Short mmCIF file of C-alpha atoms and ligand atoms in Angstrom, two decimals:
data_model
loop_
_atom_site.label_atom_id
_atom_site.label_comp_id
_atom_site.label_asym_id
_atom_site.label_seq_id
_atom_site.Cartn_x
_atom_site.Cartn_y
_atom_site.Cartn_z
CA UNK A 1 -6.91 18.19 10.93
CA UNK A 2 -3.74 16.43 9.87
CA UNK A 3 -4.57 14.00 7.09
CA UNK A 4 -2.15 11.68 5.29
CA UNK A 5 -2.60 9.53 2.26
CA UNK A 6 -0.90 6.14 1.89
CA UNK A 7 -1.13 5.06 -1.74
CA UNK A 8 -0.24 1.74 -3.26
CA UNK A 9 -1.20 -1.21 -5.39
CA UNK A 10 -1.80 -3.56 -2.43
CA UNK A 11 -2.02 -6.53 -4.80
CA UNK A 12 -2.28 -8.28 -2.36
CA UNK A 13 -1.96 -6.62 1.04
CA UNK A 14 1.02 -7.92 3.03
CA UNK A 15 2.21 -7.65 6.63
CA UNK A 16 4.57 -4.95 5.35
CA UNK A 17 1.57 -2.82 4.34
CA UNK A 18 -0.24 -3.51 7.61
CA UNK A 19 2.84 -2.42 9.53
CA UNK A 20 3.05 0.81 7.51
CA UNK A 21 -0.65 1.51 8.03
CA UNK A 22 -0.54 0.92 11.79
CA UNK A 23 2.54 3.08 12.25
CA UNK A 24 1.43 5.99 10.07
CA UNK A 25 -2.14 6.06 11.43
CA UNK A 26 -0.65 6.87 14.84
CA UNK A 27 1.02 9.98 13.47
CA UNK A 28 -2.02 11.71 11.96
CA UNK A 29 -5.66 12.47 12.65
CA UNK A 30 -6.81 10.56 9.62
CA UNK A 31 -5.07 8.14 7.27
CA UNK A 32 -6.52 7.63 3.82
CA UNK A 33 -5.30 4.36 2.33
CA UNK A 34 -5.73 4.71 -1.42
CA UNK A 35 -5.67 1.85 -3.89
CA UNK A 36 -4.25 2.90 -7.20
CA UNK A 37 -6.40 2.06 -10.21
CA UNK A 38 -3.59 1.30 -12.61
CA UNK A 39 -4.72 -0.04 -15.94
CA UNK A 40 -1.13 -0.53 -17.10
CA UNK A 41 -0.46 -3.28 -14.57
CA UNK A 42 -2.23 -6.60 -14.78
CA UNK A 43 -3.37 -7.06 -11.19
CA UNK A 44 -4.25 -10.34 -9.48
CA UNK A 45 -7.06 -8.70 -7.50
CA UNK A 46 -9.59 -6.16 -8.73
CA UNK A 47 -9.60 -2.73 -7.11
CA UNK A 48 -12.83 -3.63 -5.34
CA UNK A 49 -11.27 -6.79 -3.91
CA UNK A 50 -8.21 -4.89 -2.73
CA UNK A 51 -10.33 -2.22 -1.04
CA UNK A 52 -12.34 -4.90 0.73
CA UNK A 53 -9.16 -6.74 1.84
CA UNK A 54 -7.81 -3.51 3.29
CA UNK A 55 -11.14 -2.78 4.98
CA UNK A 56 -11.14 -6.20 6.60
CA UNK A 57 -7.65 -6.12 8.01
CA UNK A 58 -7.74 -2.54 9.28
CA UNK A 59 -11.00 -2.82 11.22
CA UNK A 60 -9.07 -2.31 14.48
CA UNK A 61 -7.78 1.13 13.43
CA UNK A 62 -10.31 3.90 14.10
CA UNK A 63 -8.85 6.83 12.13
CA UNK A 64 -8.62 5.21 8.75
CA UNK A 65 -10.47 5.41 5.44
CA UNK A 66 -9.96 3.08 2.48
CA UNK A 67 -10.49 4.48 -1.00
CA UNK A 68 -9.33 4.04 -4.57
CA UNK A 69 -8.14 6.60 -7.08
CA UNK A 70 -7.33 7.08 -10.70
CA UNK A 71 -4.89 9.53 -12.22
CA UNK A 72 -2.20 11.53 -10.47
CA UNK A 73 -1.61 10.93 -6.77
CA UNK A 74 -0.83 14.58 -6.13
CA UNK A 75 -4.21 15.60 -7.54
CA UNK A 76 -5.96 12.99 -5.44
CA UNK A 77 -4.09 14.20 -2.32
CA UNK A 78 -5.56 17.64 -2.94
CA UNK A 79 -9.00 16.17 -3.52
CA UNK A 80 -9.04 14.45 -0.11
CA UNK A 81 -7.30 17.41 1.51
CA UNK A 82 -4.20 15.46 2.59
CA UNK A 83 -1.01 17.37 3.36
CA UNK A 84 1.17 14.29 3.71
CA UNK A 85 1.92 11.36 1.42
CA UNK A 86 3.26 8.29 3.21
CA UNK A 87 5.54 5.85 1.41
CA UNK A 88 7.60 2.93 2.63
CA UNK A 89 11.29 2.46 2.00
CA UNK A 90 12.55 -1.09 1.98
CA UNK A 91 15.90 -0.88 0.25
CA UNK A 92 18.16 1.38 -1.74
CA UNK A 93 16.33 0.23 -4.84
CA UNK A 94 13.10 1.85 -3.56
CA UNK A 95 14.92 5.05 -2.72
CA UNK A 96 15.92 6.38 -6.12
CA UNK A 97 12.47 6.05 -7.64
CA UNK A 98 10.68 7.32 -4.56
CA UNK A 99 12.95 10.36 -4.28
CA UNK A 100 12.24 11.32 -7.87
CA UNK A 101 8.47 10.98 -7.43
CA UNK A 102 8.49 12.89 -4.13
CA UNK A 103 10.45 15.76 -5.63
CA UNK A 104 8.22 15.89 -8.68
CA UNK A 105 5.12 15.96 -6.49
CA UNK A 106 6.54 18.78 -4.42
CA UNK A 107 7.10 20.86 -7.49
CA UNK A 108 3.54 20.26 -8.62
CA UNK A 109 2.09 21.02 -5.20
CA UNK A 110 4.40 22.43 -2.50
CA UNK A 111 1.69 22.12 0.13
CA UNK A 112 1.99 18.34 0.13
CA UNK A 113 5.03 16.65 1.66
CA UNK A 114 6.11 13.05 1.27
CA UNK A 115 7.09 11.24 4.44
CA UNK A 116 9.04 7.98 4.25
CA UNK A 117 8.83 5.26 6.84
CA UNK A 118 11.65 2.77 6.82
CA UNK A 119 10.47 -0.78 6.76
CA UNK A 120 10.38 -2.83 9.95
CA UNK A 121 13.28 -5.25 9.78
CA UNK A 122 11.12 -8.36 9.80
CA UNK A 123 9.34 -7.20 6.63
CA UNK A 124 12.29 -5.70 4.79
CA UNK A 125 12.27 -8.47 2.19
CA UNK A 126 8.52 -8.56 1.72
CA UNK A 127 6.64 -7.42 -1.37
CA UNK A 128 3.34 -8.27 -3.05
CA UNK A 129 5.36 -9.71 -5.92
CA UNK A 130 7.10 -12.21 -3.60
CA UNK A 131 3.74 -13.26 -2.16
CA UNK A 132 2.32 -13.90 -5.65
CA UNK A 133 5.41 -15.82 -6.70
CA UNK A 134 5.29 -18.14 -3.67
CA UNK A 135 1.49 -18.56 -3.85
CA UNK A 136 1.61 -19.42 -7.54
CA UNK A 137 3.67 -22.50 -6.65
CA UNK A 138 1.39 -23.38 -3.74
CA UNK A 139 4.04 -22.37 -1.18
CA UNK A 140 3.39 -21.27 2.41
CA UNK A 141 2.44 -17.57 2.52
CA UNK A 142 1.37 -17.47 6.17
CA UNK A 143 4.46 -15.46 7.12
CA UNK A 144 3.65 -12.80 4.54
CA UNK A 145 -0.06 -11.95 4.66
CA UNK A 146 -2.85 -11.80 7.27
CA UNK A 147 -4.47 -15.17 7.84
CA UNK A 148 -7.91 -14.17 6.56
CA UNK A 149 -6.45 -13.37 3.10
CA UNK A 150 -4.58 -16.62 2.52
CA UNK A 151 -7.47 -18.60 1.03
CA UNK A 152 -8.40 -15.78 -1.32
CA UNK A 153 -4.88 -15.58 -2.70
CA UNK A 154 -4.56 -19.33 -3.35
CA UNK A 155 -8.00 -19.32 -4.95
CA UNK A 156 -6.77 -16.96 -7.66
CA UNK A 157 -4.21 -19.52 -8.76
CA UNK A 158 -6.43 -22.57 -8.49
CA UNK A 159 -8.84 -21.13 -11.08
CA UNK A 160 -6.16 -20.79 -13.73
P1 ADP B 1 3.36 0.50 -5.33
O1 ADP B 1 3.02 -0.22 -6.60
O2 ADP B 1 2.81 1.88 -5.24
O3 ADP B 1 4.79 0.42 -4.87
P2 ADP B 1 2.83 -1.40 -3.24
O4 ADP B 1 1.51 -1.97 -2.87
O5 ADP B 1 3.87 -2.34 -3.72
O6 ADP B 1 2.48 -0.28 -4.26
O7 ADP B 1 3.43 -0.61 -2.01
C1 ADP B 1 2.74 0.47 -1.43
C2 ADP B 1 3.66 1.17 -0.46
O8 ADP B 1 3.98 0.30 0.61
C3 ADP B 1 5.00 1.62 -1.05
O9 ADP B 1 5.36 2.84 -0.46
C4 ADP B 1 5.95 0.53 -0.64
O10 ADP B 1 7.28 1.01 -0.52
C5 ADP B 1 5.39 0.18 0.72
N1 ADP B 1 5.73 -1.19 1.10
C6 ADP B 1 5.45 -2.32 0.44
N2 ADP B 1 5.94 -3.41 1.08
C7 ADP B 1 6.54 -2.93 2.19
C8 ADP B 1 7.27 -3.53 3.27
N3 ADP B 1 7.49 -4.84 3.30
N4 ADP B 1 7.75 -2.72 4.24
C9 ADP B 1 7.54 -1.38 4.18
N5 ADP B 1 6.89 -0.75 3.19
C10 ADP B 1 6.40 -1.50 2.21
#
């Protein structure tokens, strides 16, 4: 069974992520979407909330599993028996960092390969950070995130 892992912060999930998930799920038998539990960052959504957002918007994809993980991605890939790590490349700025991580991971475990998908042009500009920035000023985020998540994102800012 060919299993890939698509890790990320997904804080919040954007159309860019959905696009990556839909495209990579077609290439493998099972796609594990893994939310990184990163205590260093100060996330808008809890890990549980991010997992449930991902669950909700990927209901139409049969060969997918949503999880969360702590620690090193390469160790978690081994734990779920994934031979492929999927990452997205938006711009040159993503490339340098991603290349370094991919090469490091390959040294740690040569059985796991990183596969990069280039972003779809319509989402090339899109990041979770942009969504948060626009939402924090009450701007229109309907072009950036699935409709069912919009209210939840605004709600985070209205409580502040
Ligand atoms: P991380 O903090 O690990 O970068 P993100 O949630 O920002 O987590 O992104 C997860 C993955 O999705 C990364 O590989 C990132 O490059 C990719 N990604 C994010 N936004 C887009 C987009 N608009 N188009 C394609 N890939 C994207």
